[in-house]
CSV table of C-alpha atoms in Angstrom, one decimal:
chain,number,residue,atom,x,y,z
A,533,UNK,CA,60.2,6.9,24.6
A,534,UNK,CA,60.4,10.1,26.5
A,535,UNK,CA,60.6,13.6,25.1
A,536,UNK,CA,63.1,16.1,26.8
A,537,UNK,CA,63.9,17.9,24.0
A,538,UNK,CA,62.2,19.0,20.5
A,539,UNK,CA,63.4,20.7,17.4
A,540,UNK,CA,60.6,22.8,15.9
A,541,UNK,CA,61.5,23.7,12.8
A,542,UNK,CA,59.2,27.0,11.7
A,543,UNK,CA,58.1,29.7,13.7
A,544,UNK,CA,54.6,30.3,12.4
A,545,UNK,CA,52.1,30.2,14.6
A,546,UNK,CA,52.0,26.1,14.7
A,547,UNK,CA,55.8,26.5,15.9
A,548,UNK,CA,54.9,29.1,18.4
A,549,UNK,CA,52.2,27.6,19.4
A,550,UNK,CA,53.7,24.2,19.7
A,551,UNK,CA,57.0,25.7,21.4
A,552,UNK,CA,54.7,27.7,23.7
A,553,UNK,CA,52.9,24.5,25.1
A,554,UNK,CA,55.9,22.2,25.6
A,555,UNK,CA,57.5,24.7,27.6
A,556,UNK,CA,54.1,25.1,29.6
A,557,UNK,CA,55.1,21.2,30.0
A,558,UNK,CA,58.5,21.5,31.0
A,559,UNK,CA,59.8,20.3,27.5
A,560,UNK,CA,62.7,21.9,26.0
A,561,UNK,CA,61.8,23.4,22.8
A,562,UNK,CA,64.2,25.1,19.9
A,563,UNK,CA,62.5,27.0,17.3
A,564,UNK,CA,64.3,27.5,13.9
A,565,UNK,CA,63.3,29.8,11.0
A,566,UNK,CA,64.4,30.4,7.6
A,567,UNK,CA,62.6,33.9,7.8
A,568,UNK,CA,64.1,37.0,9.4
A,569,UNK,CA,62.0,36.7,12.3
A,570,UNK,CA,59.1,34.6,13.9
A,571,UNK,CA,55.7,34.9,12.0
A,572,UNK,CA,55.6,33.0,9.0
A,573,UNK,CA,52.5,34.3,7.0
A,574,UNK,CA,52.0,36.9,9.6
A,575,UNK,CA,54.1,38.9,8.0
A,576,UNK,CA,54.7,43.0,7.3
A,577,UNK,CA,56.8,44.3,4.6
A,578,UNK,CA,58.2,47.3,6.0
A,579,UNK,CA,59.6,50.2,2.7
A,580,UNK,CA,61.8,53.1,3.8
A,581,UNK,CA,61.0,55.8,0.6
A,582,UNK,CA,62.3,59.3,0.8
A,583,UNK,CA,62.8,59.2,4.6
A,584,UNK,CA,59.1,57.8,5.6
A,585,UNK,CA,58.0,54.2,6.6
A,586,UNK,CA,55.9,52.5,4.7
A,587,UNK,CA,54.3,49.3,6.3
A,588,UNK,CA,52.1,46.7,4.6
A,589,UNK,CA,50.8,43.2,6.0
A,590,UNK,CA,51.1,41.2,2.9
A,591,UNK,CA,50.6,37.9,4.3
A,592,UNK,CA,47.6,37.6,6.4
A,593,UNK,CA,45.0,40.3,6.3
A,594,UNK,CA,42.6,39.3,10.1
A,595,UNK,CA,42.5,36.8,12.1
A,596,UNK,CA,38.9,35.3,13.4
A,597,UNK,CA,38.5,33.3,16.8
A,598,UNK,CA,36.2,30.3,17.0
A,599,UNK,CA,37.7,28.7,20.2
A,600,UNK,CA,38.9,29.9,23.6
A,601,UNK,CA,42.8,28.8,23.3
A,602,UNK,CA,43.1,31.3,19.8
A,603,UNK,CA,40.8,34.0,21.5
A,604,UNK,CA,43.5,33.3,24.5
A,605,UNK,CA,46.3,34.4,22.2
A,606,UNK,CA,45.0,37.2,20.7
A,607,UNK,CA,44.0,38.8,23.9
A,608,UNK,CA,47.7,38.1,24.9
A,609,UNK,CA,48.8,40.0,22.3
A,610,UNK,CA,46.6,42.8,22.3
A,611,UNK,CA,45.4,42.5,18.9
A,612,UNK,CA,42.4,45.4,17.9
A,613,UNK,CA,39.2,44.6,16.2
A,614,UNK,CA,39.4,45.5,12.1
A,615,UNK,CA,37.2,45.8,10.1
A,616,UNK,CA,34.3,44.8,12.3
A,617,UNK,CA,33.9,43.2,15.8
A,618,UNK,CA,34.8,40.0,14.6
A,619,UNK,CA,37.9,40.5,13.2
A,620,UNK,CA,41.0,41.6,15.0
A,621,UNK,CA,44.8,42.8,13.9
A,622,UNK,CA,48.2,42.8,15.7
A,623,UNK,CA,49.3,46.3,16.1
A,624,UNK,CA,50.9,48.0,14.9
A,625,UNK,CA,51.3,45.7,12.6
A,626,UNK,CA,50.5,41.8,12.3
A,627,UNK,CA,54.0,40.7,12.8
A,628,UNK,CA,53.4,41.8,15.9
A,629,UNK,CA,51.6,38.9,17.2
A,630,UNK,CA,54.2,36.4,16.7
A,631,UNK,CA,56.8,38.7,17.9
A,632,UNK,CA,54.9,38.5,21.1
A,633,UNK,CA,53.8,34.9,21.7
A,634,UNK,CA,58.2,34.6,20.6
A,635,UNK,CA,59.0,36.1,23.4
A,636,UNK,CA,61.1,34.0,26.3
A,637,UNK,CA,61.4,30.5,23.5
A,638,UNK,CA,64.6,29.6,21.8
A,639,UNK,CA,64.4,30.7,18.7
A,640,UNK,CA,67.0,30.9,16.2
A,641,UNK,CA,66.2,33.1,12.7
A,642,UNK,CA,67.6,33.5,9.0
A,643,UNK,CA,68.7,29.5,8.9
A,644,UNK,CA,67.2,27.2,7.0
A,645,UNK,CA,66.9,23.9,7.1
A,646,UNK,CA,68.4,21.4,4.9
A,647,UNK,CA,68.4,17.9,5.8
A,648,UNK,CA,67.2,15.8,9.3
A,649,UNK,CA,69.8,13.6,10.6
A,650,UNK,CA,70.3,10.6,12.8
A,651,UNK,CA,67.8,8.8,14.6
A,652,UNK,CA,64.7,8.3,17.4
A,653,UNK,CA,65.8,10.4,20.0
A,654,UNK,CA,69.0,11.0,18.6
A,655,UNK,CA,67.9,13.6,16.0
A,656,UNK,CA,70.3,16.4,14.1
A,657,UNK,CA,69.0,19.0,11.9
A,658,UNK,CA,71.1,20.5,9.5
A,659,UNK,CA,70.6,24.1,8.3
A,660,UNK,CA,72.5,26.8,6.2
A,661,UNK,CA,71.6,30.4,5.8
A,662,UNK,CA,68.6,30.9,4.5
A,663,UNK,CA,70.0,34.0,1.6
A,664,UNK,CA,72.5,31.3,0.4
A,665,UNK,CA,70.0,28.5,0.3
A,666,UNK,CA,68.0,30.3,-1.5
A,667,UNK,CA,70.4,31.2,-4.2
A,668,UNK,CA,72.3,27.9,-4.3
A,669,UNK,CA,75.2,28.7,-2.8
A,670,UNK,CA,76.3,27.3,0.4
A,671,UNK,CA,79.3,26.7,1.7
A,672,UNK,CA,80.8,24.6,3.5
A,673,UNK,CA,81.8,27.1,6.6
A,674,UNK,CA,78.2,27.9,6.7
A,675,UNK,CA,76.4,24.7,7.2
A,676,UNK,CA,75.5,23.7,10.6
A,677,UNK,CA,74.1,21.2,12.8
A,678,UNK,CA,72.4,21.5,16.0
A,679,UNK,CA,71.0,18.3,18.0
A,680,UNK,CA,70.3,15.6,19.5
A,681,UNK,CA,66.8,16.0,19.7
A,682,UNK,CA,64.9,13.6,20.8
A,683,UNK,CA,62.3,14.7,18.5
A,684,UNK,CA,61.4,16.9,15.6
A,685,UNK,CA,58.4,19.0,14.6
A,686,UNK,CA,58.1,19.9,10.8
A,687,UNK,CA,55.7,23.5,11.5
A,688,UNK,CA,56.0,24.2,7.5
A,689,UNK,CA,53.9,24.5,4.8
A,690,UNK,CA,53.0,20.7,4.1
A,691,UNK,CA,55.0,20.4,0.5
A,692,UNK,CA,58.1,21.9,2.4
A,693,UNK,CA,57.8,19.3,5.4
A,694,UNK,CA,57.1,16.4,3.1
A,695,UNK,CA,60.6,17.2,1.2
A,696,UNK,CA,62.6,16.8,4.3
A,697,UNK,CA,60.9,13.9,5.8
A,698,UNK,CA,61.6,12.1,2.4
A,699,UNK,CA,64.6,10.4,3.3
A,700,UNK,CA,64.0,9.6,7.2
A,701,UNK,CA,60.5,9.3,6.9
A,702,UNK,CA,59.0,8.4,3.4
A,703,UNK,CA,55.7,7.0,4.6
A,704,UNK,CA,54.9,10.6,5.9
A,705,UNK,CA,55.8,12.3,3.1
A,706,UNK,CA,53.8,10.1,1.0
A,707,UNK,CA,50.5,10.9,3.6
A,708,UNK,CA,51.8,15.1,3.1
A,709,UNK,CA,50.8,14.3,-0.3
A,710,UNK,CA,47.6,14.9,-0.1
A,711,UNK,CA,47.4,18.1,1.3
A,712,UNK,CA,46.9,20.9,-1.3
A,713,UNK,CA,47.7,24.1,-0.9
A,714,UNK,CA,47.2,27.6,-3.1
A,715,UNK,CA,49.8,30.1,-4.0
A,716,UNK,CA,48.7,33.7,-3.5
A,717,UNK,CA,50.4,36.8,-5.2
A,718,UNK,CA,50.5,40.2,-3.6
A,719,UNK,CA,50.6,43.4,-4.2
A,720,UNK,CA,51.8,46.2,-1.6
A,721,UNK,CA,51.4,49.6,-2.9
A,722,UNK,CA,51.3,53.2,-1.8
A,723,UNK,CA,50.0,55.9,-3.2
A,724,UNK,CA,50.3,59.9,-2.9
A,725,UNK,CA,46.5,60.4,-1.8
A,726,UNK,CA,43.5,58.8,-1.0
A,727,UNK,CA,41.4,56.4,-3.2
A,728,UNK,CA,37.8,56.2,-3.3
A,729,UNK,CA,37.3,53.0,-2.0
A,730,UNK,CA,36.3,50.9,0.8
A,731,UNK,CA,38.6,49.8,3.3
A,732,UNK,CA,38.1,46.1,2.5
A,733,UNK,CA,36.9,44.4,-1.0
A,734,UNK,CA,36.9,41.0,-1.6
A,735,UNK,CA,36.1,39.6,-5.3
A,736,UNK,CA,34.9,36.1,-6.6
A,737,UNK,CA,36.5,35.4,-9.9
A,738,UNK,CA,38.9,37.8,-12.0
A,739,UNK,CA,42.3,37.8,-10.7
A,740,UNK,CA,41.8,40.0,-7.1
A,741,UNK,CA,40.6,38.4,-4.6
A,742,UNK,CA,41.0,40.5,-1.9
A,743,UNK,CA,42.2,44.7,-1.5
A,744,UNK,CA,42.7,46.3,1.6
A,745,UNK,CA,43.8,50.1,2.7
A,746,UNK,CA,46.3,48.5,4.9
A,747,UNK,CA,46.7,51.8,7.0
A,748,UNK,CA,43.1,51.9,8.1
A,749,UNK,CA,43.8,49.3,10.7
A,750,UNK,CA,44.4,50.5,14.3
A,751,UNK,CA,48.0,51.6,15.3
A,752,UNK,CA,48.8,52.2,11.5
A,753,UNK,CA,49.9,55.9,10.1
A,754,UNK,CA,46.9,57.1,8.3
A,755,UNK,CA,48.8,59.7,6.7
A,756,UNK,CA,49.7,57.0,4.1
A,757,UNK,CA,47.9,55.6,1.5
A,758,UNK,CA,48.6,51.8,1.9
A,759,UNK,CA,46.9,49.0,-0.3
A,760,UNK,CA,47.6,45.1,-0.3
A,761,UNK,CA,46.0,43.3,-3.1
A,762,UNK,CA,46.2,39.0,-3.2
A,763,UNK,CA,45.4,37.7,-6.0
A,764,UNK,CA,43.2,34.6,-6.0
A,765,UNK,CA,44.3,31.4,-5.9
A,766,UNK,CA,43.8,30.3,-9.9
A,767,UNK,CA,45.4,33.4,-11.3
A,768,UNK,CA,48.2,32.8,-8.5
A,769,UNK,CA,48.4,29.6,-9.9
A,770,UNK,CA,48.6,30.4,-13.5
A,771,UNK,CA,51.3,33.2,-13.0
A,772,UNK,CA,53.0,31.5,-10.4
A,773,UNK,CA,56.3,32.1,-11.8
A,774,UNK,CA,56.0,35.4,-12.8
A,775,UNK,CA,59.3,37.7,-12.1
A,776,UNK,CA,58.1,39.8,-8.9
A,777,UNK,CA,58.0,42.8,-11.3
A,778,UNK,CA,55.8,41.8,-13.6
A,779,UNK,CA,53.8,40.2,-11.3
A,780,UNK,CA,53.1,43.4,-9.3
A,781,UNK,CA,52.5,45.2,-12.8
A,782,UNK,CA,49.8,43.1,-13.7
A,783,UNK,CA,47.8,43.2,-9.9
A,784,UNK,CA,48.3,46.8,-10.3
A,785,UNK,CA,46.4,47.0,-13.6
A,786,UNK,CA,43.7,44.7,-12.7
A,787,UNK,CA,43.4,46.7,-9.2
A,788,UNK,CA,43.5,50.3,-11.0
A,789,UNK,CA,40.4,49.0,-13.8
A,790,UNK,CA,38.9,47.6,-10.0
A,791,UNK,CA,38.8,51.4,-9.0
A,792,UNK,CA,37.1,52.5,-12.3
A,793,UNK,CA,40.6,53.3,-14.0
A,794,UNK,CA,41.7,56.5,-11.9
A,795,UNK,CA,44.3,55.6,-9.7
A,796,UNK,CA,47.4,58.1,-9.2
A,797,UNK,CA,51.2,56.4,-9.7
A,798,UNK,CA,51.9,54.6,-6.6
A,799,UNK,CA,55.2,56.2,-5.3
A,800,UNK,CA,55.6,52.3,-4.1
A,801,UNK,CA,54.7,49.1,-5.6
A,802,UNK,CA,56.2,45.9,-5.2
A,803,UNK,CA,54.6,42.4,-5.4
A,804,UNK,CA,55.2,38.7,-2.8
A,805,UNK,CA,54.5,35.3,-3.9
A,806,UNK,CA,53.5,33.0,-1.2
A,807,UNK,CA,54.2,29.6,-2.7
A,808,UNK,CA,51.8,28.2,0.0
A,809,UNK,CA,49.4,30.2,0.8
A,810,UNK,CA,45.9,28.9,1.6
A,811,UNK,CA,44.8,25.5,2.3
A,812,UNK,CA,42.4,23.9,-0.4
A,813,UNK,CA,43.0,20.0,1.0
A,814,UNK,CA,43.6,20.0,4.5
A,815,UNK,CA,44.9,16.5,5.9
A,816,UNK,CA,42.1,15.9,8.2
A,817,UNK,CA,43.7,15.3,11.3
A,818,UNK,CA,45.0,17.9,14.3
A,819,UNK,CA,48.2,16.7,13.3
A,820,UNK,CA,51.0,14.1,12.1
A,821,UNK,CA,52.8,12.4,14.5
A,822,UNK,CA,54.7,9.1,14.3
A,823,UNK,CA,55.8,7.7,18.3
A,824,UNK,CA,58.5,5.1,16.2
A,825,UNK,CA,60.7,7.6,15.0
A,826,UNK,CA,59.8,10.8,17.2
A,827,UNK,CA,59.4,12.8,14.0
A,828,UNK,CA,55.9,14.9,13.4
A,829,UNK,CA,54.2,18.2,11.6
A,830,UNK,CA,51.6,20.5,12.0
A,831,UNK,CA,50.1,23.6,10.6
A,832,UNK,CA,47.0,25.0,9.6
A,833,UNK,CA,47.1,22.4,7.0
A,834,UNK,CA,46.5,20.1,8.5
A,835,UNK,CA,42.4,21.6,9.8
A,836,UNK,CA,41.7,24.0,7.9
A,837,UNK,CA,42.8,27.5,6.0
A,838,UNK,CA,42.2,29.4,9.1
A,839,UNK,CA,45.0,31.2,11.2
A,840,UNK,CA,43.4,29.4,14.4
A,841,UNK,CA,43.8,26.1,12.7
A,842,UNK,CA,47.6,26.9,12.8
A,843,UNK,CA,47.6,27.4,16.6
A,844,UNK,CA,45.2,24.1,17.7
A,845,UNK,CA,47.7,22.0,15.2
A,846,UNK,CA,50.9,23.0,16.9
A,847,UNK,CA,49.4,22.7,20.4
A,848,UNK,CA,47.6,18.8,19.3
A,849,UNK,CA,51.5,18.0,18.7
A,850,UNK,CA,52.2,19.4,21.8
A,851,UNK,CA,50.0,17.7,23.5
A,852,UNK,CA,51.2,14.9,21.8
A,853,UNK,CA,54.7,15.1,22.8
A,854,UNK,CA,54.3,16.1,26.3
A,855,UNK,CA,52.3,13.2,26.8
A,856,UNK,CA,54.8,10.6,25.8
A,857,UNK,CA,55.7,7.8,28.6
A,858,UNK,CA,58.2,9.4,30.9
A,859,UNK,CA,58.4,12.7,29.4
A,860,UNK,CA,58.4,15.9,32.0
A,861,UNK,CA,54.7,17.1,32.4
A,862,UNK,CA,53.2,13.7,31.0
């Protein structure tokens, strides 16, 4: 069946990356995201305190390239080496990179999606806003439906994707199944002056896994003592439904006895779960596609827990798409 026209629901970098390579194909693409912009888990939490800005990355910390297509879109988007060679950041923040690569697609922000609708290339998604979803209450005036599609692309964290495709598509929800993914608490503090620490720790066992002076990366104000601390994956886990509070209480503890017990009151501290955070079981395939019904997913879940796996999934569905008998580009 041809493919004029994809719903891509998720603007990570699989949705971007998948949205990007359609139009490249002359496929229509249009991105939807429950989030307030494109990213996903390259994401800054931006604080306004006492008339200064207060930035902190709290999703992704770096992102590596291992092949040319991610080392592509990182030049594109002019992110810097930090800490080393190896490594590079958006600036002057990370969200920066997906704002980029968003630029010129379709892309439609603060909706979420609630339920998939119709059929092979007559597909509907319904979506509400994503503050009412998220406290269970929607109404009626507020509940959309944009379509047809004559496909759909699930770019979500694997558990979210297998949810919707449980009534169109239980057979692929079943195969989501086996995907497994971490959750990750973290910390985003400031402080009044400088600790005495490295720029970058990162800690096997005990609950931090990782602490970063988020404003030693390029394009960031130095002036401000920055930190984000994630939590590793089995104390995520086992606090995973922690109030945010006491959550960020806790990190801050464990981080402060990590600094040899002298830290100064953070004049901010506030903590984010990331329910799916880091890949542990990765489906095993580039992505999941079925031609019958025109419905597919992809994400780094899908490879592996790297940021680049999230970008080669979303352009294999492309690829995918674009290549289907009669459609434009194919």
């Amino acid at each position: 069946m041809p493919i004029h026209s994809v719903a891509i629901v998720g603007a990570g970098l699989a949705g971007l990356a998948c949205a990007k390579t359609l139009a490249a194909h002359g496929v229509s693409a249009r991105l939807l995201d429950k989030g307030r912009a494109a990213g996903g888990r390259m994401a800054t939490r931006r604080v306004e305190l006492d008339g200064r800005s207060f930035d902190f990355d709290h999703g992704a910390q770096f992102l590596t390239a291992r092949g040319s297509l991610f080392r592509a879109t990182l030049e594109a988007t002019h992110a810097k080496p930090w800490p080393d060679e190896a490594r590079r950041v958006g600036v002057p923040r990370m969200s920066a990179i997906p704002r980029a690569l968003a630029q010129g697609l379709d892309l439609t922000v603060a909706r979420e999606i609630v339920a998939l609708l119709g059929e092979p290339g007559a597909w509907r998604v319904r979506h509400a806003p994503a503050a009412a979803v998220q406290r269970g209450h929607v109404s009626a005036g507020s509940v959309a439906e944009d379509g047809p599609f004559d496909a759909v692309v699930l770019a979500m964290p694997a558990p979210q994707a297998a949810k919707l495709l449980s009534d169109p598509a239980p057979h692929l929800a079943a195969v989501l199944e086996q995907v497994v993914m971490a959750p990750c608490w973290t910390l985003m503090a400031a402080f009044p002056s400088r600790l005495a620490l490295p720029d970058t720790m990162r800690m096997a066992g005990g609950p931090i896994g990782w602490a970063a002076r988020d404003s030693s990366k390029p394009g960031r104000n130095a002036e401000h003592e920055c930190w984000v601390v994630q939590a590793g994956p089995d104390w995520s886990r086992t606090h995973l439904e922690l109030a945010a509070p006491e959550a960020a209480a806790r990190l801050l503890e464990a981080f402060a006895a990590l600094a040899g017990g002298d830290v100064p009151q953070p004049v901010h501290a506030a903590a984010h779960r990331w329910r799916y955070a880091l890949v542990e079981t990765p489906l095993g395939a580039p992505c999941l596609w079925d031609p019958a019904l025109s419905l597919g997913a992809a994400g780094d879940w899908c490879i592996a827990p790297r940021a680049e796996a999230a970008v080669d999934s979303g352009a294999a569905m492309a690829a995918l798409l674009a290549g289907a008998p009669g459609t434009a580009g194919g």
